[in-house]
Amino acid sequence: MAGDTVEITAHPRFDSRSGRAYLPAHRNHSGMDAAMNHLDALEAQSVYILREAFNKFERLGMLWSLGKDSNVMLWLARKAFLGHVPFTALFCATGKKFPEMYAFQDRYSVEWKLNFIRRDCPPIEEIDPTLPPAARSAARKTEALKRLIAELDLQAVIAGIRRDEEATRAKERVFSPRGENAEWDFRDQPPEFWDQFKTDFAPGTHLRIHPLLHWTELDIWLYIQREGIPLVPLYFAKNGKRYRSLGDMDITNPIDSDADTVEKIIAELRTTRVAERSGRAMDHESEDAFERLRSAGYM
Amino acid sequence: MSIAVSPSTTPRRDDELSPMKLVIVGYVDHGKSTLIGRLLHDTGSLPDGKMEAVRAMSERRGMPMEWAFVLDALQAERDQGITIDTTQIFFKTPRRPYVIIDAPGHKEFLKNMVSGAASADAAILVVDGKDGVQDQTRRHG
């Protein structure tokens, strides 16, 4: 098979200080070139989506949860726009993140020169009481995001969800229209053929844009390894435990692991049978909890 | 002795290949989602606890073990026993990674089927041997 024998070409590194990077001319934007390295193809496709988003929408925000995926997404945005992220980085503060995450935020919001906006989530009492407890807690972020969208009059929000994380996310579109109240109508999603994304909607339609939809958890870590992307240290094992997915302290659990380097995490992921979000309580409270969250506008 | 290996000559791991994208198409109820659910189970690709969860979902609805629930994640899909929207899931063999694209078989969801199929490298057309070729079999074929 041709794809098995092709040499990997040297990859042009992204210089995080100067912010210089370029995409070689042989890359086509949809990443369909069989001779491409897999990570190059994923990267090129995400860069294409980010540029398409920037081209079509003036008022854009990008969610920065401080997790591995959103760091990769910011890294890609810096590559796509030559070192400068041209949209607002948004953070909905629950007040319950790990201290390491806040330290990371303080450092990299400055180092990456982000136009960064942080807003507090409303208290739990204001959230739908019929949701199970962890989902109700997570829904605070949905509410904060809706208020941010209104405050900044955002046309679209870029979020770092991936299809392989969770079964309802597996059904997402790259450019996903939302109702007036941010709700997701999974029954009526636009067609997406090849790299043709529908970006023309009725005035007032809000969009979620998902540039990492096609990446797997392993892809993310291989890319972190190749690019040397900084991460919150909680992902790396300490005393036999590490966090595989990060959320609020009270509804997120670590997994058993001795993987304390990126290389060991990659080796672990190649053989694990534990689901990535197994430690995220809101996914597992009831069969429909996560679908209800997402239908109401959760990421 | 150590040998320096430059990145361009490091052998590539199988999971660093781009995945083959495979779409499963065919008439409604001919077993597309079931085939994938079963394939993931038999190859040991389901995460721990998934099969037990699917069994519990099936029992709650008074159904026998419904393999399609691995992919049919939406409540409306499970309650009606149909696939509404296309899904992409990741699967690998020792040889290479795959993206398996499940597509709905109902006529009214043709748009979702084509969205799934557009990005595929190859397709499996599922036909129920007892039922034979139906109109959606022809449309998808």
Tab-separated table of C-alpha atoms in Angstrom:
chain	number	residue	atom	x	y	z
A	1	MET	CA	0.000	0.000	0.000
A	2	ALA	CA	1.395	3.346	-1.013
A	3	GLY	CA	0.676	4.952	2.348
A	4	ASP	CA	2.812	2.369	4.151
A	5	THR	CA	6.028	3.017	2.281
A	6	VAL	CA	6.139	6.788	1.983
A	7	GLU	CA	8.927	8.594	3.790
A	8	ILE	CA	7.951	11.033	6.463
A	9	THR	CA	9.214	14.418	5.423
A	10	ALA	CA	10.896	16.649	7.953
A	11	HIS	CA	8.287	18.724	9.691
A	12	PRO	CA	8.678	22.507	9.828
A	13	ARG	CA	8.651	23.320	13.528
A	14	PHE	CA	6.536	26.028	14.956
A	15	ASP	CA	8.654	28.514	16.843
A	16	SER	CA	6.544	29.520	19.824
A	17	ARG	CA	8.652	32.640	20.523
A	18	SER	CA	8.605	34.213	17.087
A	19	GLY	CA	5.292	32.609	16.227
A	20	ARG	CA	6.622	31.682	12.792
A	21	ALA	CA	5.329	28.653	10.989
A	22	TYR	CA	4.435	27.759	7.453
A	23	LEU	CA	2.492	25.081	5.674
A	24	PRO	CA	4.378	23.471	2.789
A	25	ALA	CA	2.836	24.005	-0.607
A	26	HIS	CA	2.166	20.307	-1.190
A	27	ARG	CA	-0.455	20.239	1.550
A	28	ASN	CA	-3.952	20.487	0.325
A	29	HIS	CA	-6.309	21.993	2.833
A	30	SER	CA	-8.557	18.987	3.311
A	31	GLY	CA	-5.694	16.728	4.314
A	32	MET	CA	-6.560	14.161	1.665
A	33	ASP	CA	-3.019	13.704	0.345
A	34	ALA	CA	-2.138	10.083	1.068
A	35	ALA	CA	1.569	10.899	1.209
A	36	MET	CA	1.098	13.160	4.187
A	37	ASN	CA	2.045	12.221	7.652
A	38	HIS	CA	-1.079	11.535	9.679
A	39	LEU	CA	-0.422	14.347	12.176
A	40	ASP	CA	0.338	16.790	9.364
A	41	ALA	CA	-2.999	15.881	7.772
A	42	LEU	CA	-4.916	16.390	11.019
A	43	GLU	CA	-3.148	19.680	11.626
A	44	ALA	CA	-3.762	20.945	8.090
A	45	GLN	CA	-7.454	20.149	8.336
A	46	SER	CA	-7.817	21.937	11.683
A	47	VAL	CA	-5.910	24.965	10.387
A	48	TYR	CA	-8.238	25.034	7.375
A	49	ILE	CA	-11.318	24.951	9.642
A	50	LEU	CA	-9.954	27.740	11.873
A	51	ARG	CA	-9.164	29.953	8.883
A	52	GLU	CA	-12.573	29.213	7.362
A	53	ALA	CA	-14.185	30.230	10.672
A	54	PHE	CA	-12.159	33.437	10.840
A	55	ASN	CA	-13.001	34.241	7.241
A	56	LYS	CA	-16.748	33.803	7.738
A	57	PHE	CA	-17.371	35.274	11.166
A	58	GLU	CA	-16.312	38.578	12.650
A	59	ARG	CA	-17.180	37.981	16.287
A	60	LEU	CA	-15.595	34.704	17.308
A	61	GLY	CA	-14.657	33.227	20.653
A	62	MET	CA	-12.608	30.138	21.500
A	63	LEU	CA	-13.272	28.154	24.642
A	64	TRP	CA	-10.141	27.547	26.657
A	65	SER	CA	-10.909	24.951	29.313
A	66	LEU	CA	-7.177	24.598	30.154
A	67	GLY	CA	-7.364	20.893	29.223
A	68	LYS	CA	-5.049	19.149	26.758
A	69	ASP	CA	-7.443	19.457	23.831
A	70	SER	CA	-8.024	23.168	24.172
A	71	ASN	CA	-4.278	23.745	24.508
A	72	VAL	CA	-3.748	21.857	21.255
A	73	MET	CA	-6.530	23.962	19.723
A	74	LEU	CA	-4.886	27.224	20.811
A	75	TRP	CA	-1.575	25.965	19.476
A	76	LEU	CA	-3.233	25.260	16.117
A	77	ALA	CA	-4.829	28.717	16.142
A	78	ARG	CA	-1.412	30.290	16.721
A	79	LYS	CA	-0.081	28.310	13.759
A	80	ALA	CA	-3.053	29.215	11.579
A	81	PHE	CA	-2.619	32.946	12.206
A	82	LEU	CA	1.167	33.206	12.408
A	83	GLY	CA	1.547	33.310	16.152
A	84	HIS	CA	-1.342	35.558	17.060
A	85	VAL	CA	-4.765	34.238	18.097
A	86	PRO	CA	-7.197	36.648	16.422
A	87	PHE	CA	-10.229	35.806	18.536
A	88	THR	CA	-11.158	36.014	22.203
A	89	ALA	CA	-10.192	33.114	24.475
A	90	LEU	CA	-13.131	32.406	26.771
A	91	PHE	CA	-13.114	30.822	30.187
A	92	CYS	CA	-16.199	30.083	32.262
A	93	ALA	CA	-14.965	29.969	35.858
A	94	THR	CA	-16.720	27.445	38.072
A	95	GLY	CA	-14.420	28.274	40.997
A	96	LYS	CA	-13.813	24.530	41.374
A	97	LYS	CA	-10.876	23.853	39.074
A	98	PHE	CA	-7.576	22.505	40.375
A	99	PRO	CA	-5.064	25.154	41.541
A	100	GLU	CA	-2.603	23.856	38.924
A	101	MET	CA	-5.104	24.805	36.222
A	102	TYR	CA	-5.418	28.400	37.412
A	103	ALA	CA	-1.611	28.711	37.591
A	104	PHE	CA	-1.400	27.439	34.014
A	105	GLN	CA	-4.025	29.937	32.900
A	106	ASP	CA	-2.210	32.870	34.524
A	107	ARG	CA	1.041	31.928	32.845
A	108	TYR	CA	-0.054	31.096	29.312
A	109	SER	CA	-2.705	33.782	28.883
A	110	VAL	CA	0.233	36.214	29.175
A	111	GLU	CA	2.888	34.172	27.375
A	112	TRP	CA	0.630	33.487	24.394
A	113	LYS	CA	-0.639	37.100	24.444
A	114	LEU	CA	-4.257	35.979	24.473
A	115	ASN	CA	-7.175	38.314	24.412
A	116	PHE	CA	-8.604	36.481	27.364
A	117	ILE	CA	-11.986	36.895	29.034
A	118	ARG	CA	-13.007	35.100	32.182
A	119	ARG	CA	-16.510	35.149	33.640
A	120	ASP	CA	-17.902	33.462	36.710
A	121	CYS	CA	-20.564	30.782	36.359
A	122	PRO	CA	-23.930	31.377	38.040
A	123	PRO	CA	-24.553	29.515	41.309
A	124	ILE	CA	-25.990	26.000	41.157
A	125	GLU	CA	-29.351	27.203	42.496
A	126	GLU	CA	-30.017	28.907	39.149
A	127	ILE	CA	-29.592	25.643	37.201
A	128	ASP	CA	-32.296	23.124	36.180
A	129	PRO	CA	-32.897	21.105	39.381
A	130	THR	CA	-34.159	18.058	37.458
A	131	LEU	CA	-30.630	17.285	36.208
A	132	PRO	CA	-28.609	14.720	38.199
A	133	PRO	CA	-26.144	16.421	40.621
A	134	ALA	CA	-22.897	16.289	38.599
A	135	ALA	CA	-24.646	17.206	35.350
A	136	ARG	CA	-26.372	20.096	37.133
A	137	SER	CA	-22.986	21.273	38.323
A	138	ALA	CA	-21.525	21.020	34.790
A	139	ALA	CA	-24.522	22.910	33.369
A	140	ARG	CA	-23.331	26.037	35.226
A	141	LYS	CA	-20.768	26.366	32.421
A	142	THR	CA	-23.468	26.232	29.729
A	143	GLU	CA	-25.283	29.075	31.453
A	144	ALA	CA	-22.110	31.156	31.815
A	145	LEU	CA	-21.286	30.564	28.156
A	146	LYS	CA	-24.748	31.700	27.025
A	147	ARG	CA	-24.311	34.926	28.999
A	148	LEU	CA	-20.833	35.449	27.510
A	149	ILE	CA	-22.208	34.935	24.009
A	150	ALA	CA	-24.855	37.582	24.705
A	151	GLU	CA	-22.415	39.985	26.383
A	152	LEU	CA	-19.875	39.853	23.536
A	153	ASP	CA	-22.525	39.345	20.837
A	154	LEU	CA	-20.563	36.374	19.504
A	155	GLN	CA	-21.642	34.800	16.213
A	156	ALA	CA	-19.741	31.593	16.841
A	157	VAL	CA	-17.831	29.787	19.557
A	158	ILE	CA	-14.967	27.408	18.780
A	159	ALA	CA	-14.807	24.357	21.064
A	160	GLY	CA	-12.279	21.517	21.291
A	161	ILE	CA	-14.591	18.508	21.445
A	162	ARG	CA	-13.664	15.271	19.653
A	163	ARG	CA	-15.807	12.489	18.173
A	164	ASP	CA	-13.975	9.696	19.963
A	165	GLU	CA	-14.589	11.154	23.430
A	166	GLU	CA	-18.254	10.447	23.769
A	167	ALA	CA	-21.086	8.924	21.737
A	168	THR	CA	-23.219	12.074	21.231
A	169	ARG	CA	-20.125	14.077	20.278
A	170	ALA	CA	-19.515	11.375	17.638
A	171	LYS	CA	-22.612	12.709	15.870
A	172	GLU	CA	-21.487	16.342	15.708
A	173	ARG	CA	-20.818	18.526	12.685
A	174	VAL	CA	-17.740	20.749	12.290
A	175	PHE	CA	-19.919	23.846	11.860
A	176	SER	CA	-22.879	23.138	14.125
A	177	PRO	CA	-25.803	25.609	14.200
A	178	ARG	CA	-27.552	26.238	17.503
A	179	GLY	CA	-30.983	27.553	18.386
A	180	GLU	CA	-31.675	30.896	20.019
A	181	ASN	CA	-31.037	29.441	23.427
A	182	ALA	CA	-27.900	27.522	22.350
A	183	GLU	CA	-29.817	24.258	22.033
A	184	TRP	CA	-28.561	21.510	19.711
A	185	ASP	CA	-31.143	19.955	17.389
A	186	PHE	CA	-29.406	16.715	16.455
A	187	ARG	CA	-32.378	15.786	14.213
A	188	ASP	CA	-31.723	18.643	11.833
A	189	GLN	CA	-27.997	19.041	11.329
A	190	PRO	CA	-26.690	20.434	8.044
A	191	PRO	CA	-24.993	18.117	5.566
A	192	GLU	CA	-21.196	18.287	5.477
A	193	PHE	CA	-19.626	16.857	2.335
A	194	TRP	CA	-15.842	16.558	2.041
A	195	ASP	CA	-14.411	19.888	3.196
A	196	GLN	CA	-17.493	21.853	2.155
A	197	PHE	CA	-18.898	23.298	5.350
A	198	LYS	CA	-22.192	25.119	5.471
A	199	THR	CA	-21.461	28.525	6.979
A	200	ASP	CA	-24.381	30.559	5.646
A	201	PHE	CA	-27.256	30.599	8.085
A	202	ALA	CA	-30.196	32.871	8.830
A	203	PRO	CA	-29.123	36.085	10.605
A	204	GLY	CA	-28.947	35.571	14.342
A	205	THR	CA	-28.064	31.861	14.121
A	206	HIS	CA	-25.344	30.966	16.576
A	207	LEU	CA	-22.683	28.418	15.656
A	208	ARG	CA	-20.402	26.033	17.445
A	209	ILE	CA	-17.243	25.282	15.485
A	210	HIS	CA	-15.292	22.086	16.209
A	211	PRO	CA	-11.798	22.067	14.673
A	212	LEU	CA	-10.663	18.940	16.595
A	213	LEU	CA	-13.655	16.730	15.839
A	214	HIS	CA	-11.579	14.307	13.749
A	215	TRP	CA	-8.723	13.842	16.250
A	216	THR	CA	-8.477	10.879	18.635
A	217	GLU	CA	-7.092	11.028	22.158
A	218	LEU	CA	-3.958	9.260	20.914
A	219	ASP	CA	-3.575	11.768	18.040
A	220	ILE	CA	-3.713	14.593	20.588
A	221	TRP	CA	-0.898	13.081	22.647
A	222	LEU	CA	1.259	12.248	19.614
A	223	TYR	CA	0.866	15.871	18.534
A	224	ILE	CA	1.658	17.195	22.016
A	225	GLN	CA	4.808	15.069	21.895
A	226	ARG	CA	5.845	16.272	18.446
A	227	GLU	CA	5.182	19.940	19.111
A	228	GLY	CA	6.176	20.119	22.772
A	229	ILE	CA	2.877	21.703	23.817
A	230	PRO	CA	2.749	22.716	27.507
A	231	LEU	CA	0.153	21.054	29.735
A	232	VAL	CA	-1.248	21.215	33.228
A	233	PRO	CA	0.927	18.745	35.253
A	234	LEU	CA	-2.130	16.848	36.559
A	235	TYR	CA	-2.086	14.673	33.416
A	236	PHE	CA	1.174	13.070	34.556
A	237	ALA	CA	1.114	10.284	37.150
A	238	LYS	CA	1.980	10.975	40.757
A	239	ASN	CA	1.769	8.240	43.395
A	240	GLY	CA	0.137	5.811	40.951
A	241	LYS	CA	-2.652	8.158	39.803
A	242	ARG	CA	-3.128	10.610	36.967
A	243	TYR	CA	-5.982	12.600	35.453
A	244	ARG	CA	-6.905	11.516	31.976
A	245	SER	CA	-9.536	14.205	31.523
A	246	LEU	CA	-9.782	17.415	33.558
A	247	GLY	CA	-12.884	19.080	34.946
A	248	ASP	CA	-14.160	20.446	38.224
A	249	MET	CA	-12.420	18.996	41.280
A	250	ASP	CA	-15.561	17.586	42.868
A	251	ILE	CA	-16.808	15.703	39.788
A	252	THR	CA	-13.516	14.489	38.263
A	253	ASN	CA	-11.558	11.402	39.316
A	254	PRO	CA	-8.016	10.273	38.473
A	255	ILE	CA	-7.226	6.867	36.940
A	256	ASP	CA	-4.663	4.311	38.148
A	257	SER	CA	-1.513	4.929	36.145
A	258	ASP	CA	2.263	5.177	36.392
A	259	ALA	CA	2.581	7.179	33.177
A	260	ASP	CA	4.550	10.243	34.226
A	261	THR	CA	5.844	11.302	30.797
A	262	VAL	CA	4.204	11.986	27.424
A	263	GLU	CA	5.906	8.862	26.027
A	264	LYS	CA	4.483	6.652	28.785
A	265	ILE	CA	1.020	8.142	28.354
A	266	ILE	CA	1.153	7.334	24.621
A	267	ALA	CA	2.197	3.758	25.442
A	268	GLU	CA	-0.641	3.508	27.973
A	269	LEU	CA	-3.238	4.760	25.479
A	270	ARG	CA	-2.161	2.194	22.889
A	271	THR	CA	-3.336	-0.638	25.129
A	272	THR	CA	-5.910	0.771	27.548
A	273	ARG	CA	-9.531	-0.391	27.645
A	274	VAL	CA	-10.633	2.332	30.013
A	275	ALA	CA	-12.755	5.063	28.432
A	276	GLU	CA	-11.203	8.544	28.371
A	277	ARG	CA	-14.057	10.232	30.245
A	278	SER	CA	-14.604	7.402	32.756
A	279	GLY	CA	-13.520	9.792	35.515
A	280	ARG	CA	-16.023	12.501	34.564
A	281	ALA	CA	-19.048	11.948	36.832
A	282	MET	CA	-21.552	13.898	34.730
A	283	ASP	CA	-21.216	11.440	31.809
A	284	HIS	CA	-22.298	8.459	33.835
A	285	GLU	CA	-25.023	9.512	36.269
A	286	SER	CA	-27.858	8.345	34.073
A	287	GLU	CA	-28.190	7.089	30.518
A	288	ASP	CA	-29.443	10.396	29.169
A	289	ALA	CA	-27.615	12.904	31.424
A	290	PHE	CA	-24.921	13.877	28.922
A	291	GLU	CA	-27.337	14.072	26.011
A	292	ARG	CA	-29.564	16.402	28.049
A	293	LEU	CA	-26.556	18.568	28.870
A	294	ARG	CA	-25.477	18.761	25.257
A	295	SER	CA	-28.962	19.325	23.824
A	296	ALA	CA	-29.246	22.321	26.155
A	297	GLY	CA	-26.004	23.823	24.873
A	298	TYR	CA	-23.197	22.115	26.780
A	299	MET	CA	-20.006	21.583	24.764
B	1	MET	CA	26.685	2.461	21.932
B	2	SER	CA	23.891	4.749	20.933
B	3	ILE	CA	22.709	5.467	17.453
B	4	ALA	CA	21.106	8.776	16.668
B	5	VAL	CA	17.978	8.358	14.604
B	6	SER	CA	16.606	11.343	12.779
B	7	PRO	CA	12.830	11.785	12.821
B	8	SER	CA	12.513	11.142	9.099
B	9	THR	CA	13.893	7.587	9.374
B	10	THR	CA	12.064	6.480	12.516
B	11	PRO	CA	9.776	3.593	11.551
B	12	ARG	CA	6.187	4.608	11.628
B	13	ARG	CA	3.801	2.988	14.083
B	14	ASP	CA	0.647	1.535	12.610
B	15	ASP	CA	-1.545	3.939	14.548
B	16	GLU	CA	0.357	6.881	13.106
B	17	LEU	CA	-1.038	6.029	9.684
B	18	SER	CA	-4.069	7.948	8.567
B	19	PRO	CA	-7.137	5.816	9.236
B	20	MET	CA	-9.100	4.127	6.480
B	21	LYS	CA	-12.618	5.517	6.470
B	22	LEU	CA	-15.266	2.890	6.023
B	23	VAL	CA	-18.975	3.687	5.752
B	24	ILE	CA	-21.675	1.105	6.448
B	25	VAL	CA	-24.793	1.643	4.307
B	26	GLY	CA	-27.980	-0.217	3.418
B	27	TYR	CA	-31.724	-0.465	4.074
B	28	VAL	CA	-33.243	0.350	7.459
B	29	ASP	CA	-33.202	-2.552	9.936
B	30	HIS	CA	-30.862	-4.668	7.853
B	31	GLY	CA	-28.312	-4.519	10.676
B	32	LYS	CA	-25.765	-1.785	9.960
B	33	SER	CA	-25.381	-0.473	13.515
B	34	THR	CA	-25.688	-3.997	14.880
B	35	LEU	CA	-22.843	-5.187	12.651
B	36	ILE	CA	-20.554	-2.436	13.953
B	37	GLY	CA	-21.503	-2.910	17.605
B	38	ARG	CA	-20.844	-6.628	17.269
B	39	LEU	CA	-17.565	-6.058	15.402
B	40	LEU	CA	-16.302	-3.730	18.144
B	41	HIS	CA	-17.243	-6.254	20.801
B	42	ASP	CA	-15.753	-9.308	19.092
B	43	THR	CA	-12.455	-7.524	18.463
B	44	GLY	CA	-12.207	-6.381	22.090
B	45	SER	CA	-12.478	-2.735	21.051
B	46	LEU	CA	-15.204	-1.646	23.462
B	47	PRO	CA	-14.073	0.116	26.635
B	48	ASP	CA	-14.582	-1.703	29.922
B	49	GLY	CA	-18.155	-1.610	31.144
B	50	LYS	CA	-19.682	-0.658	27.767
B	51	MET	CA	-21.252	-4.053	27.111
B	52	GLU	CA	-22.796	-4.143	30.592
B	53	ALA	CA	-24.166	-0.640	30.027
B	54	VAL	CA	-25.689	-1.671	26.680
B	55	ARG	CA	-27.237	-4.760	28.283
B	56	ALA	CA	-28.799	-2.576	31.001
B	57	MET	CA	-30.171	-0.125	28.410
B	58	SER	CA	-31.691	-3.019	26.450
B	59	GLU	CA	-33.275	-4.559	29.562
B	60	ARG	CA	-34.757	-1.221	30.603
B	61	ARG	CA	-36.572	-1.126	27.260
B	62	GLY	CA	-37.600	-4.791	27.431
B	63	MET	CA	-35.400	-5.734	24.471
B	64	PRO	CA	-32.873	-8.513	23.986
B	65	MET	CA	-29.209	-7.388	23.857
B	66	GLU	CA	-29.249	-4.575	21.291
B	67	TRP	CA	-25.750	-4.147	19.823
B	68	ALA	CA	-26.805	-1.050	17.906
B	69	PHE	CA	-26.978	0.898	21.204
B	70	VAL	CA	-23.174	1.101	21.168
B	71	LEU	CA	-23.551	3.654	18.359
B	72	ASP	CA	-27.147	4.791	18.652
B	73	ALA	CA	-26.365	7.084	21.568
B	74	LEU	CA	-29.395	9.360	21.443
B	75	GLN	CA	-32.462	8.543	23.507
B	76	ALA	CA	-34.695	9.018	20.452
B	77	GLU	CA	-32.605	6.496	18.529
B	78	ARG	CA	-32.749	3.923	21.315
B	79	ASP	CA	-36.437	4.389	22.045
B	80	GLN	CA	-37.390	4.065	18.370
B	81	GLY	CA	-34.739	1.464	17.552
B	82	ILE	CA	-33.421	3.414	14.565
B	83	THR	CA	-30.293	5.383	13.681
B	84	ILE	CA	-31.152	9.054	13.114
B	85	ASP	CA	-27.794	10.679	12.661
B	86	THR	CA	-24.516	9.478	11.254
B	87	THR	CA	-21.751	8.567	13.733
B	88	GLN	CA	-18.020	8.167	13.370
B	89	ILE	CA	-16.130	5.807	15.603
B	90	PHE	CA	-12.491	4.890	15.774
B	91	PHE	CA	-11.305	1.324	15.616
B	92	LYS	CA	-7.960	-0.322	15.001
B	93	THR	CA	-6.547	-3.680	14.063
B	94	PRO	CA	-2.878	-4.608	14.480
B	95	ARG	CA	-2.476	-3.573	10.835
B	96	ARG	CA	-4.027	-0.122	10.693
B	97	PRO	CA	-6.553	2.294	12.236
B	98	TYR	CA	-10.048	2.754	10.821
B	99	VAL	CA	-12.813	5.284	11.132
B	100	ILE	CA	-16.106	3.439	10.878
B	101	ILE	CA	-18.976	5.609	9.756
B	102	ASP	CA	-22.464	4.434	10.632
B	103	ALA	CA	-25.168	5.895	8.442
B	104	PRO	CA	-28.930	5.936	8.952
B	105	GLY	CA	-31.015	3.688	6.689
B	106	HIS	CA	-34.278	5.642	6.752
B	107	LYS	CA	-35.217	7.603	3.652
B	108	GLU	CA	-35.932	10.780	5.649
B	109	PHE	CA	-32.373	10.783	6.987
B	110	LEU	CA	-30.723	10.445	3.564
B	111	LYS	CA	-28.961	13.799	4.085
B	112	ASN	CA	-27.272	12.396	7.190
B	113	MET	CA	-26.307	9.233	5.318
B	114	VAL	CA	-24.624	11.254	2.564
B	115	SER	CA	-22.808	13.441	5.137
B	116	GLY	CA	-21.319	10.266	6.570
B	117	ALA	CA	-20.575	8.661	3.232
B	118	ALA	CA	-18.930	11.724	1.668
B	119	SER	CA	-15.713	11.319	3.627
B	120	ALA	CA	-15.429	7.531	3.213
B	121	ASP	CA	-12.663	5.670	1.381
B	122	ALA	CA	-14.726	2.482	1.104
B	123	ALA	CA	-18.237	1.247	1.806
B	124	ILE	CA	-19.918	-1.903	3.078
B	125	LEU	CA	-23.444	-2.336	1.755
B	126	VAL	CA	-25.451	-4.448	4.208
B	127	VAL	CA	-28.328	-6.538	2.828
B	128	ASP	CA	-30.542	-8.763	4.947
B	129	GLY	CA	-30.517	-12.117	3.145
B	130	LYS	CA	-34.116	-12.917	4.119
B	131	ASP	CA	-35.429	-9.487	3.182
B	132	GLY	CA	-33.434	-9.016	-0.007
B	133	VAL	CA	-32.654	-5.800	-1.847
B	134	GLN	CA	-34.935	-2.901	-0.827
B	135	ASP	CA	-35.325	0.660	-2.152
B	136	GLN	CA	-32.761	2.167	0.267
B	137	THR	CA	-30.342	-0.657	-0.618
B	138	ARG	CA	-30.493	0.642	-4.181
B	139	ARG	CA	-30.260	4.292	-3.185
B	140	HIS	CA	-27.231	3.696	-0.984
B	141	GLY	CA	-25.686	1.298	-3.469
